[in-house]
Short mmCIF file of C-alpha atoms in Angstrom, two decimals:
data_model
loop_
_atom_site.label_atom_id
_atom_site.label_comp_id
_atom_site.label_asym_id
_atom_site.label_seq_id
_atom_site.Cartn_x
_atom_site.Cartn_y
_atom_site.Cartn_z
CA UNK K 1 0.00 0.00 0.00
CA UNK K 2 2.77 2.44 0.96
CA UNK K 3 4.66 1.76 -2.27
CA UNK K 4 1.45 2.18 -4.32
CA UNK K 5 0.71 5.56 -2.73
CA UNK K 6 4.27 6.68 -3.29
CA UNK K 7 4.38 5.70 -6.97
CA UNK K 8 0.96 7.28 -7.67
CA UNK K 9 2.06 10.58 -6.11
CA UNK K 10 5.37 10.62 -8.03
CA UNK K 11 3.60 9.82 -11.30
CA UNK K 12 0.92 12.49 -10.73
CA UNK K 13 3.61 15.14 -10.13
CA UNK K 14 6.35 13.60 -12.25
CA UNK K 15 7.58 16.95 -13.59
CA UNK K 16 8.14 18.31 -10.09
CA UNK K 17 9.88 15.16 -8.83
CA UNK K 18 12.05 14.86 -11.95
CA UNK K 19 13.14 18.46 -11.55
CA UNK K 20 14.17 17.81 -7.96
CA UNK K 21 15.98 14.64 -9.01
CA UNK K 22 18.02 16.85 -11.32
CA UNK K 23 18.88 19.11 -8.37
CA UNK K 24 20.12 16.05 -6.47
CA UNK K 25 22.04 15.03 -9.62
CA UNK K 26 23.87 18.37 -9.61
CA UNK K 27 24.73 17.92 -5.94
CA UNK K 28 25.98 14.44 -6.80
CA UNK K 29 28.21 15.79 -9.58
CA UNK K 30 29.68 18.35 -7.18
CA UNK K 31 30.34 15.79 -4.43
CA UNK K 32 31.89 13.26 -6.82
CA UNK K 33 34.08 15.87 -8.49
CA UNK K 34 35.35 17.06 -5.11
CA UNK K 35 36.07 13.43 -4.17
CA UNK K 36 37.82 12.87 -7.51
CA UNK K 37 39.79 16.09 -7.15
CA UNK K 38 40.90 15.13 -3.64
CA UNK K 39 42.07 11.72 -4.85
CA UNK K 40 43.70 13.18 -7.96
CA UNK K 41 45.63 15.85 -6.08
CA UNK K 42 46.68 13.34 -3.43
CA UNK K 43 47.90 10.94 -6.12
CA UNK K 44 49.79 13.70 -7.92
CA UNK K 45 51.58 14.46 -4.66
CA UNK K 46 52.25 10.95 -3.38
CA UNK K 47 52.18 8.65 -6.42
CA UNK K 48 55.93 8.05 -6.69
CA UNK K 49 56.48 7.61 -2.95
CA UNK K 50 53.40 5.39 -2.55
CA UNK K 51 54.66 2.96 -5.21
CA UNK K 52 58.24 2.64 -4.00
CA UNK K 53 59.75 -0.83 -4.11
CA UNK K 54 61.13 -0.49 -0.58
CA UNK K 55 59.81 -0.48 2.95
CA UNK K 56 61.68 2.53 4.36
CA UNK K 57 62.91 5.95 3.23
CA UNK K 58 65.99 7.54 4.77
CA UNK K 59 66.13 11.34 5.11
CA UNK K 60 68.71 13.68 6.51
CA UNK K 61 67.68 14.50 10.07
CA UNK K 62 66.13 17.85 11.00
CA UNK K 63 64.73 18.61 7.53
CA UNK K 64 61.10 17.82 8.48
CA UNK K 65 61.04 14.92 5.98
CA UNK K 66 61.46 17.31 3.04
CA UNK K 67 62.70 15.32 0.04
CA UNK K 68 64.17 18.41 -1.60
CA UNK K 69 65.97 19.70 1.52
CA UNK K 70 67.38 16.33 2.54
CA UNK K 71 70.98 15.41 1.62
CA UNK K 72 72.42 11.86 1.73
CA UNK K 73 75.96 10.96 0.59
CA UNK K 74 77.67 7.72 -0.37
CA UNK K 75 79.23 7.30 3.07
CA UNK K 76 75.79 7.26 4.67
CA UNK K 77 74.56 4.79 2.03
CA UNK K 78 77.43 2.42 2.87
CA UNK K 79 76.73 2.69 6.61
CA UNK K 80 73.07 1.82 6.07
CA UNK K 81 74.05 -1.14 3.90
CA UNK K 82 76.12 -2.60 6.74
CA UNK K 83 73.12 -2.82 9.11
CA UNK K 84 71.93 -6.39 9.62
CA UNK K 85 68.54 -7.09 8.05
CA UNK K 86 69.03 -4.74 5.08
CA UNK K 87 68.52 -6.33 1.68
CA UNK K 88 69.57 -3.35 -0.47
CA UNK K 89 69.72 0.44 -0.42
CA UNK K 90 69.02 2.65 -3.41
CA UNK K 91 70.03 6.34 -3.48
CA UNK K 92 67.51 8.69 -5.09
CA UNK K 93 67.95 12.27 -6.26
CA UNK K 94 65.22 14.74 -7.24
CA UNK K 95 65.14 17.72 -9.53
CA UNK K 96 62.92 19.59 -11.95
CA UNK K 97 63.32 19.90 -15.69
CA UNK K 98 61.36 20.58 -18.85
CA UNK K 99 60.75 18.42 -21.91
CA UNK K 100 60.85 20.44 -25.12
CA UNK K 101 57.78 19.68 -27.23
CA UNK K 102 57.26 20.40 -30.93
CA UNK K 103 60.81 21.77 -31.29
CA UNK K 104 60.02 24.45 -28.77
CA UNK K 105 57.14 25.90 -30.79
CA UNK K 106 54.43 24.78 -28.38
CA UNK K 107 53.87 24.56 -24.64
CA UNK K 108 56.60 22.48 -23.03
CA UNK K 109 56.11 19.81 -20.34
CA UNK K 110 57.49 20.34 -16.84
CA UNK K 111 58.64 17.09 -15.27
CA UNK K 112 60.25 15.69 -12.11
CA UNK K 113 63.75 14.47 -12.90
CA UNK K 114 64.52 11.51 -10.63
CA UNK K 115 67.97 9.95 -10.43
CA UNK K 116 68.16 6.28 -9.44
CA UNK K 117 70.68 3.45 -9.37
CA UNK K 118 69.67 0.76 -11.87
CA UNK K 119 68.63 -2.54 -10.19
CA UNK K 120 68.44 -0.90 -6.73
CA UNK K 121 65.29 0.25 -4.85
CA UNK K 122 63.83 3.62 -5.75
CA UNK K 123 63.27 3.12 -9.46
CA UNK K 124 60.19 2.29 -11.51
CA UNK K 125 59.68 -1.02 -13.36
CA UNK K 126 59.29 -0.65 -17.11
CA UNK K 127 55.94 -2.03 -18.26
CA UNK K 128 56.93 -1.38 -21.87
CA UNK K 129 60.49 -1.58 -23.16
CA UNK K 130 63.19 -2.32 -20.58
CA UNK K 131 64.54 -1.08 -17.27
CA UNK K 132 67.64 1.08 -16.95
CA UNK K 133 70.84 -0.97 -17.15
CA UNK K 134 73.80 1.29 -17.94
CA UNK K 135 74.80 3.83 -15.29
CA UNK K 136 76.29 6.17 -17.90
CA UNK K 137 73.72 5.90 -20.68
CA UNK K 138 71.66 8.97 -21.61
CA UNK K 139 68.38 7.10 -21.42
CA UNK K 140 65.28 7.24 -19.27
CA UNK K 141 62.28 5.31 -18.09
CA UNK K 142 59.31 7.67 -18.37
CA UNK K 143 55.99 7.40 -16.61
CA UNK K 144 52.72 6.96 -18.51
CA UNK K 145 51.75 10.62 -18.00
CA UNK K 146 54.90 11.77 -19.83
CA UNK K 147 54.33 9.21 -22.60
CA UNK K 148 50.76 10.42 -23.13
CA UNK K 149 51.34 14.16 -22.86
CA UNK K 150 54.62 14.22 -24.82
CA UNK K 151 53.51 11.53 -27.30
CA UNK K 152 56.60 9.41 -26.68
CA UNK K 153 57.15 5.69 -27.28
CA UNK K 154 59.93 3.24 -26.47
CA UNK K 155 62.99 4.07 -28.59
CA UNK K 156 62.06 7.72 -29.14
CA UNK K 157 64.50 10.52 -28.36
CA UNK K 158 63.48 13.69 -26.56
CA UNK K 159 65.16 16.90 -25.40
CA UNK K 160 65.08 18.26 -21.88
CA UNK K 161 66.01 21.77 -20.79
CA UNK K 162 67.84 22.31 -17.50
CA UNK K 163 68.94 25.63 -16.02
CA UNK K 164 72.60 25.47 -15.04
CA UNK K 165 73.91 28.70 -13.64
CA UNK K 166 72.16 31.38 -15.66
CA UNK K 167 72.09 29.44 -18.91
CA UNK K 168 69.64 26.98 -20.41
CA UNK K 169 71.33 23.68 -21.17
CA UNK K 170 69.79 21.03 -23.44
CA UNK K 171 70.27 17.27 -23.23
CA UNK K 172 69.11 14.43 -25.46
CA UNK K 173 67.67 11.30 -23.80
CA UNK K 174 66.25 8.15 -25.32
CA UNK K 175 63.19 6.30 -23.98
CA UNK K 176 64.34 2.92 -22.65
CA UNK K 177 61.00 2.04 -21.09
CA UNK K 178 57.60 3.30 -19.97
CA UNK K 179 56.24 2.69 -16.48
CA UNK K 180 52.86 3.46 -14.91
CA UNK K 181 51.88 6.78 -13.31
CA UNK K 182 54.68 7.96 -10.97
CA UNK K 183 53.97 11.65 -10.43
CA UNK K 184 56.07 13.49 -7.86
CA UNK K 185 55.03 16.88 -6.48
CA UNK K 186 52.25 17.25 -9.07
CA UNK K 187 54.55 16.63 -12.03
CA UNK K 188 55.00 13.52 -14.22
CA UNK K 189 58.38 11.85 -13.76
CA UNK K 190 61.28 10.52 -15.75
CA UNK K 191 63.93 8.23 -14.25
CA UNK K 192 67.60 8.42 -15.25
CA UNK K 193 70.79 6.90 -13.79
CA UNK K 194 72.18 8.99 -10.90
CA UNK K 195 75.41 9.67 -12.81
CA UNK K 196 73.43 11.25 -15.66
CA UNK K 197 71.02 12.91 -13.23
CA UNK K 198 73.93 14.71 -11.54
CA UNK K 199 75.07 16.08 -14.90
CA UNK K 200 71.75 17.27 -16.28
CA UNK K 201 69.85 18.41 -13.18
CA UNK K 202 69.58 22.14 -12.46
CA UNK K 203 72.90 23.42 -11.06
CA UNK K 204 74.00 26.58 -9.31
CA UNK K 205 76.68 26.96 -11.99
CA UNK K 206 77.26 25.34 -15.36
CA UNK K 207 79.38 22.21 -15.09
CA UNK K 208 79.05 22.12 -11.30
CA UNK K 209 78.32 18.39 -11.09
CA UNK K 210 80.08 16.93 -8.07
CA UNK K 211 82.80 14.29 -8.19
CA UNK K 212 80.89 12.67 -5.31
CA UNK K 213 77.15 12.72 -5.91
CA UNK K 214 74.91 13.96 -3.12
CA UNK K 215 71.46 12.40 -3.17
CA UNK K 216 68.24 13.50 -1.52
CA UNK K 217 67.01 10.27 0.07
CA UNK K 218 67.73 6.56 0.17
CA UNK K 219 65.15 3.81 -0.30
CA UNK K 220 65.69 0.71 1.83
CA UNK K 221 64.54 -2.81 1.00
CA UNK K 222 64.45 -5.18 3.97
CA UNK K 223 65.03 -8.90 4.27
CA UNK K 224 61.86 -9.05 6.39
CA UNK K 225 59.43 -6.36 5.14
CA UNK K 226 57.04 -7.01 8.04
CA UNK K 227 59.68 -5.81 10.53
CA UNK K 228 59.92 -2.30 9.07
CA UNK K 229 59.05 -0.49 12.32
CA UNK K 230 61.77 -2.24 14.31
CA UNK K 231 64.28 -1.85 11.46
CA UNK K 232 63.61 1.90 11.21
CA UNK K 233 64.68 2.29 14.84
CA UNK K 234 67.71 0.00 14.37
CA UNK K 235 68.95 1.95 11.35
CA UNK K 236 68.63 5.27 13.18
CA UNK K 237 70.55 3.85 16.17
CA UNK K 238 73.39 2.63 13.97
CA UNK K 239 73.73 5.55 11.55
CA UNK K 240 74.12 9.16 12.65
CA UNK K 241 72.38 12.16 11.12
CA UNK K 242 69.41 10.45 9.53
CA UNK K 243 65.67 9.99 10.02
CA UNK K 244 63.96 6.82 8.81
CA UNK K 245 60.22 6.55 8.03
CA UNK K 246 57.87 4.44 5.95
CA UNK K 247 56.56 5.81 2.61
CA UNK K 248 53.11 6.67 4.02
CA UNK K 249 54.62 8.89 6.70
CA UNK K 250 56.91 10.43 4.08
CA UNK K 251 54.18 11.57 1.70
CA UNK K 252 51.74 12.57 4.45
CA UNK K 253 54.47 14.87 5.81
CA UNK K 254 55.09 16.54 2.45
CA UNK K 255 54.33 20.29 2.38
CA UNK K 256 50.64 21.07 2.02
CA UNK K 257 49.44 17.46 1.77
CA UNK K 258 47.36 17.37 4.96
CA UNK K 259 46.09 20.95 4.53
CA UNK K 260 45.02 20.21 0.97
CA UNK K 261 43.13 17.04 1.91
CA UNK K 262 41.51 18.71 4.94
CA UNK K 263 40.28 21.59 2.77
CA UNK K 264 38.75 19.29 0.16
CA UNK K 265 37.15 17.04 2.79
CA UNK K 266 35.64 20.12 4.45
CA UNK K 267 34.19 21.23 1.12
CA UNK K 268 32.72 17.77 0.60
CA UNK K 269 31.19 17.84 4.09
CA UNK K 270 29.57 21.22 3.51
CA UNK K 271 28.24 20.03 0.14
CA UNK K 272 26.57 17.06 1.84
CA UNK K 273 25.14 19.38 4.51
CA UNK K 274 23.71 21.61 1.77
CA UNK K 275 22.23 18.48 0.18
CA UNK K 276 20.49 17.56 3.45
CA UNK K 277 19.00 21.07 3.75
CA UNK K 278 17.86 21.20 0.12
CA UNK K 279 16.23 17.75 0.23
CA UNK K 280 14.65 18.52 3.60
CA UNK K 281 13.28 21.85 2.36
CA UNK K 282 11.80 20.36 -0.80
CA UNK K 283 10.02 17.48 0.91
CA UNK K 284 8.82 19.69 3.74
CA UNK K 285 7.10 21.98 1.25
CA UNK K 286 5.81 18.97 -0.67
CA UNK K 287 4.36 17.43 2.50
CA UNK K 288 2.76 20.71 3.67
CA UNK K 289 0.91 20.94 0.35
CA UNK K 290 -0.33 17.37 0.82
CA UNK K 291 -1.53 17.70 4.43
CA UNK K 292 -5.26 17.69 3.43
CA UNK K 293 -4.71 14.61 1.26
CA UNK K 294 -2.83 12.83 4.03
CA UNK K 295 -5.57 13.73 6.48
CA UNK K 296 -8.18 12.28 4.13
CA UNK K 297 -6.18 9.04 3.84
CA UNK K 298 -6.09 8.79 7.62
CA UNK K 299 -9.82 9.52 7.77
CA UNK K 300 -10.54 6.46 5.62
CA UNK K 301 -8.36 4.23 7.79
CA UNK K 302 -4.82 4.43 6.38
CA UNK K 303 -2.32 3.95 9.22
CA UNK K 304 0.50 6.28 10.22
CA UNK K 305 2.95 3.51 9.36
CA UNK K 306 1.71 3.35 5.75
CA UNK K 307 1.76 7.15 5.40
CA UNK K 308 5.29 7.36 6.81
CA UNK K 309 6.58 4.56 4.60
CA UNK K 310 5.08 6.17 1.49
CA UNK K 311 6.92 9.44 2.22
CA UNK K 312 10.19 7.57 2.86
CA UNK K 313 9.71 5.63 -0.42
CA UNK K 314 9.28 8.92 -2.28
CA UNK K 315 12.46 10.33 -0.74
CA UNK K 316 14.45 7.21 -1.58
CA UNK K 317 13.13 7.04 -5.16
CA UNK K 318 13.92 10.69 -5.92
CA UNK K 319 17.36 10.42 -4.26
CA UNK K 320 18.31 7.21 -6.08
CA UNK K 321 17.25 8.61 -9.46
CA UNK K 322 19.15 11.86 -8.82
CA UNK K 323 22.30 10.08 -7.64
CA UNK K 324 22.17 7.70 -10.63
CA UNK K 325 21.83 10.57 -13.12
CA UNK K 326 24.58 12.54 -11.36
CA UNK K 327 26.96 9.57 -11.24
CA UNK K 328 26.53 8.80 -14.94
CA UNK K 329 26.92 12.49 -15.77
CA UNK K 330 30.11 12.72 -13.70
CA UNK K 331 31.66 9.71 -15.43
CA UNK K 332 30.76 11.18 -18.82
CA UNK K 333 32.23 14.59 -17.98
CA UNK K 334 35.39 13.01 -16.58
CA UNK K 335 36.02 11.22 -19.88
CA UNK K 336 36.25 14.55 -21.66
CA UNK K 337 38.66 16.23 -19.26
CA UNK K 338 42.25 16.80 -20.44
CA UNK K 339 44.99 14.78 -18.67
CA UNK K 340 46.32 17.90 -16.95
CA UNK K 341 43.18 18.07 -14.78
CA UNK K 342 43.97 16.10 -11.58
CA UNK K 343 40.70 14.17 -11.35
CA UNK K 344 40.91 10.53 -10.36
CA UNK K 345 38.06 8.21 -9.41
CA UNK K 346 38.75 5.10 -7.36
CA UNK K 347 36.18 2.46 -6.49
CA UNK K 348 36.50 3.09 -2.74
CA UNK K 349 36.09 6.85 -3.09
CA UNK K 350 33.12 6.48 -5.45
CA UNK K 351 31.34 3.96 -3.23
CA UNK K 352 31.85 6.13 -0.13
CA UNK K 353 30.59 9.26 -1.91
CA UNK K 354 27.54 7.54 -3.42
CA UNK K 355 26.57 5.90 -0.12
CA UNK K 356 26.84 9.24 1.68
CA UNK K 357 24.61 10.82 -0.97
CA UNK K 358 22.03 8.05 -0.58
CA UNK K 359 22.03 8.53 3.18
CA UNK K 360 21.42 12.30 3.06
CA UNK K 361 18.04 11.74 1.34
CA UNK K 362 16.34 10.06 4.30
CA UNK K 363 18.16 12.37 6.71
CA UNK K 364 16.89 15.45 4.90
CA UNK K 365 13.39 14.04 4.71
CA UNK K 366 12.96 13.28 8.42
CA UNK K 367 11.10 16.56 8.99
CA UNK K 368 8.64 15.83 6.18
CA UNK K 369 7.97 12.35 7.59
CA UNK K 370 7.23 13.89 10.97
CA UNK K 371 4.82 16.40 9.35
CA UNK K 372 3.04 13.60 7.53
CA UNK K 373 2.58 11.60 10.73
CA UNK K 374 1.14 14.65 12.55
CA UNK K 375 -1.50 15.37 9.90
CA UNK K 376 -5.00 15.15 11.44
CA UNK K 377 -7.99 13.55 9.65
CA UNK K 378 -10.27 16.41 10.78
CA UNK K 379 -8.12 18.88 8.80
CA UNK K 380 -9.08 17.09 5.61
CA UNK K 381 -12.80 17.92 6.09
CA UNK K 382 -12.21 21.40 7.50
CA UNK K 383 -13.38 20.61 11.05
CA UNK K 384 -10.11 21.58 12.69
CA UNK K 385 -8.37 24.92 12.76
#
């Protein structure tokens, strides 16, 4: 009975209910895009660190886990390697550079230039082509974002620009392999041997590459990955001047990461609150207009339970239709966005956002249910004031 009453009311006023479903659809699009933006920005910040092939990252102490401020030398690398329980240690250096596109006639691509030791932790496995093998070869493994945006394939040659001193220096690199997405600090990444990285990275003066390379961090692979917490403490006790953390702690401590995620989560929370108020306001007005009809139903013997369930069914139907339209619309819009827009949808984030949107419907409609239950039969025949 409750479902019948609900469907009849929706069908009788289908234009009004469809219009409100579209309002819920717009709220859905906004919530899903904020969720996708939060995930996309987080991935652009943490992607490389989150996919590291090691359990621990070693920083210079007292740099607040800043990858760019940290400095690690070969002596420190050797000391870490001598600690029992260490499988291997890979030095990693970071820098920024630019890939020249269309012979410099178009907009160039800014990238993160990451120096690694071939076969040691810290690199990226080539999914196409091959991994780096020669420490002195001018070749690179590029991530999928670089391959897509620079239109590069395995075997291609590209030019990067690096500022050394006050001059622009240009270097030719060949694509040895292509890996998956490995963005670092919001930029796509290319991986080169540390010897080449030290020559082509931005320098304070031209030709200022050091005879002894200074890296930014070291990535540690353990013999027993499950013992990473204990090993972090052991490494710090045995090697001076370092701080050892897991990758999650490293990227969550990066500048602006927590503030960025908190801001976007706050926006999502306020959007859901607005959704509750909008849905509540619509159904409250809808129920007030139907008070005489509800009173008449009660006068002919329809129970409060049936009336309440019919209102809840209406709320759920309108919310589900709106969320479905909004979800499909969001997926369609996302397909047309350029790759530079940091929108990323994961199954967990989508499920959480959609469930929260489905919950706000009944929450917003609680007031209208209460109004429906309080409607008096005498009001329907005008015998009550």
